[in-house]
Amino acid sequence: MQIEIDEISKEFGPTAALHPVSLSIPSGALVALLGPSGSGKTTLLRILGGLEYPSSGRVMFDGRDATGLTVQDRRAGFVFQSYALFRHMTVFENIAYGLRARPRRERPNEAEITRRVNRLLDLIQLPEIGKRYPSQLSGGQRQRVALARALAIEPRVLLLDEPFGALDARVRKELRQGLREIHDATGLTTVFVTHDQDEAMELADRVVVMSMGRIEQVGRPADIRTRPATEFVREFISA
Amino acid sequence: MSDVSFTRSEVRPAYRKAADETPLVKAVLVLLVVAVLAVLLFAPLLAVFAEALADGLGASLAALSQPEARSAIWLTLAVTGVAVPMNAIFGIAAAWTITKFDFRGKALLLTLIDLPFSVSPVVAGLCLVLLLGANSSLGGWLVASGVPVIFALPGIILATMFVTFPFVARELVPVMIEQGKAEEEAALTLGAGGWRVFRTVTLPNIRWALLYGVLLCNARAMGEFGAVAVVSGKIRGETATMPITIEMMYNEYLSVAAFSMAALLALLALVTLVLKSLLEWRYADQLSASARH
């Protein structure tokens, strides 16, 4: 799905989290929103997911205005920073949640739900963990379960908030590869937020560098490295 | 690792952890707590039961089956049966409002929820009488339309609700703050509506805190004296709850009857405690699973 962000701004009380920003994300792209904390990258991601409404501006999904669409109607798969797995449900029930939440006539039957959940568990290469609870999983496993849960609703776009933030360096490398593979396999338009420039440069086709609620530069990783557009970008990527 | 003998625990010198106390201090502290518990809790409880059974179990049961006593028991059960569920609902609503939304006056609301803890129950009862008693315009109208509140069941329920309001909310607020909104947001992005999110995510996550709150609220509701004494008018066999009947009987030197009912009231509270312990023991795994994560 192609996403068009048109002059989106967001104020929280007197503070502006986002000055009007515009951005065009082509269908099937893997995009990183890169910036330090407070740069507005998470706010932008949450606006795309429908968890915040913009103060002004429009969001277009495939040319259709999606600004007023409720979070439920957006069908955006969202992976939260601390994964936000339902702690009282098994991994299986976590992944099945979105399917069970559908209106009755669109809800798949029990056999179909089991089939889909098992397919997703295979996709994240954890076929055996369906009966476990989130507290019994490692950080890396939780992250992959959160990804599977988001994919279960057959999302139109995949949004990830600091997906590797809470993991140690070795697991992080592995999961980066995992996300790349899932992106390539599903062809989903994918946007992830990170403050780690290596992660953004290595994983994304396109990097959006943000600072203080503004977009500083948009480009391929190589272009941003060789031709930083502003002083901020030069300093941030050399840090 | 240079000295192998030191890896065997019996030859290791008895180092203490930094936060540990000496055995003497520990023993003194434990003894102190046990002594206080014995004097303040166990001795009075024993005395109540001993006094209740002074003339044998038969006399005690006979005293409890007097019409006056039976009316008091039913009244107390009825009042808690209404007040506790209502306060559970209001408590959830208040905790939800405070923890899930940001708004002005949030700190004030938190303080207001605690108000019943700091206001004397008698004062609370008097406020209700002033507002809804037959001498006020609202109360006069209520009496005229056949639903008197003061000196009647609605007043007793209102007074009990006022006094026990904070328990559920107080239990829920810290738990809900700690859990944050992320799981609810996740459920929303997966397509669930508000009611479904509450039923399948919020409620299961707060169920233990909710249970504790309800049990505390229940114990307090059954035992409330001051506020109820003011609004009920202490009409024998009609508006006298268990604690009030106990006091009236005691003042009339009906000691077996008074202490039998006191023992029953204490027993009801003990049952709640046992129930809580049983649940904790039965669901220990789930409890720790939901606490970790």
Short mmCIF file of N, CA, C and O in Angstrom, two decimals, chain B residues 108-121 123-124 127 162-167 170:
data_model
loop_
_atom_site.label_atom_id
_atom_site.label_comp_id
_atom_site.label_asym_id
_atom_site.label_seq_id
_atom_site.Cartn_x
_atom_site.Cartn_y
_atom_site.Cartn_z
N LEU B 108 -6.75 16.27 41.79
CA LEU B 108 -7.87 16.60 42.68
C LEU B 108 -8.81 15.40 42.80
O LEU B 108 -9.25 15.04 43.90
N LEU B 109 -9.07 14.75 41.66
CA LEU B 109 -9.96 13.58 41.66
C LEU B 109 -9.39 12.47 42.54
O LEU B 109 -10.10 11.83 43.31
N LEU B 110 -8.06 12.26 42.42
CA LEU B 110 -7.40 11.25 43.24
C LEU B 110 -7.58 11.54 44.73
O LEU B 110 -7.85 10.65 45.53
N THR B 111 -7.42 12.82 45.09
CA THR B 111 -7.59 13.21 46.48
C THR B 111 -9.03 13.00 46.93
O THR B 111 -9.29 12.52 48.03
N LEU B 112 -9.98 13.34 46.03
CA LEU B 112 -11.39 13.20 46.38
C LEU B 112 -11.75 11.74 46.64
O LEU B 112 -12.55 11.44 47.52
N ILE B 113 -11.15 10.84 45.86
CA ILE B 113 -11.43 9.42 46.06
C ILE B 113 -11.02 8.98 47.46
O ILE B 113 -11.67 8.15 48.08
N ASP B 114 -9.94 9.59 47.96
CA ASP B 114 -9.46 9.25 49.30
C ASP B 114 -10.26 9.90 50.41
O ASP B 114 -10.07 9.57 51.58
N LEU B 115 -11.11 10.84 50.06
CA LEU B 115 -11.83 11.63 51.07
C LEU B 115 -12.51 10.78 52.13
O LEU B 115 -12.36 11.05 53.33
N PRO B 116 -13.24 9.73 51.75
CA PRO B 116 -13.91 8.91 52.77
C PRO B 116 -12.95 8.34 53.82
O PRO B 116 -13.37 8.08 54.94
N PHE B 117 -11.67 8.17 53.46
CA PHE B 117 -10.70 7.68 54.44
C PHE B 117 -10.44 8.72 55.52
O PHE B 117 -10.18 8.39 56.67
N SER B 118 -10.47 10.00 55.12
CA SER B 118 -10.08 11.03 56.07
C SER B 118 -11.27 11.67 56.79
O SER B 118 -11.11 12.23 57.86
N VAL B 119 -12.46 11.58 56.17
CA VAL B 119 -13.63 12.15 56.84
C VAL B 119 -14.17 11.14 57.85
O VAL B 119 -14.29 9.96 57.56
N SER B 120 -14.52 11.62 59.02
CA SER B 120 -15.12 10.73 60.02
C SER B 120 -16.44 10.19 59.50
O SER B 120 -17.25 10.93 58.96
N PRO B 121 -16.69 8.88 59.64
CA PRO B 121 -17.95 8.29 59.14
C PRO B 121 -19.19 8.99 59.73
O PRO B 121 -20.19 9.13 59.03
N VAL B 123 -19.51 12.13 60.47
CA VAL B 123 -19.71 13.37 59.71
C VAL B 123 -20.35 13.05 58.36
O VAL B 123 -21.27 13.73 57.92
N ALA B 124 -19.87 11.98 57.73
CA ALA B 124 -20.43 11.57 56.45
C ALA B 124 -21.93 11.28 56.60
O ALA B 124 -22.75 11.71 55.79
N CYS B 127 -23.91 14.48 56.97
CA CYS B 127 -24.04 15.16 55.68
C CYS B 127 -25.22 14.58 54.91
O CYS B 127 -26.03 15.31 54.33
N PHE B 162 -20.47 5.33 50.65
CA PHE B 162 -19.57 6.47 50.85
C PHE B 162 -18.31 6.02 51.59
O PHE B 162 -17.20 6.30 51.18
N VAL B 163 -18.51 5.30 52.67
CA VAL B 163 -17.39 4.92 53.52
C VAL B 163 -16.45 3.93 52.81
O VAL B 163 -15.25 3.96 53.00
N THR B 164 -17.01 3.05 51.97
CA THR B 164 -16.18 2.00 51.38
C THR B 164 -15.77 2.31 49.94
O THR B 164 -15.20 1.47 49.26
N PHE B 165 -16.07 3.54 49.49
CA PHE B 165 -15.78 3.86 48.10
C PHE B 165 -14.30 3.68 47.70
O PHE B 165 -14.01 3.16 46.64
N PRO B 166 -13.34 4.12 48.53
CA PRO B 166 -11.95 4.13 48.05
C PRO B 166 -11.32 2.75 47.82
O PRO B 166 -10.37 2.65 47.07
N PHE B 167 -11.83 1.71 48.48
CA PHE B 167 -11.09 0.44 48.50
C PHE B 167 -10.77 -0.10 47.10
O PHE B 167 -9.62 -0.42 46.81
N ARG B 170 -8.52 2.44 44.99
CA ARG B 170 -7.17 2.49 45.56
C ARG B 170 -6.35 1.26 45.19
O ARG B 170 -5.15 1.32 45.00
#
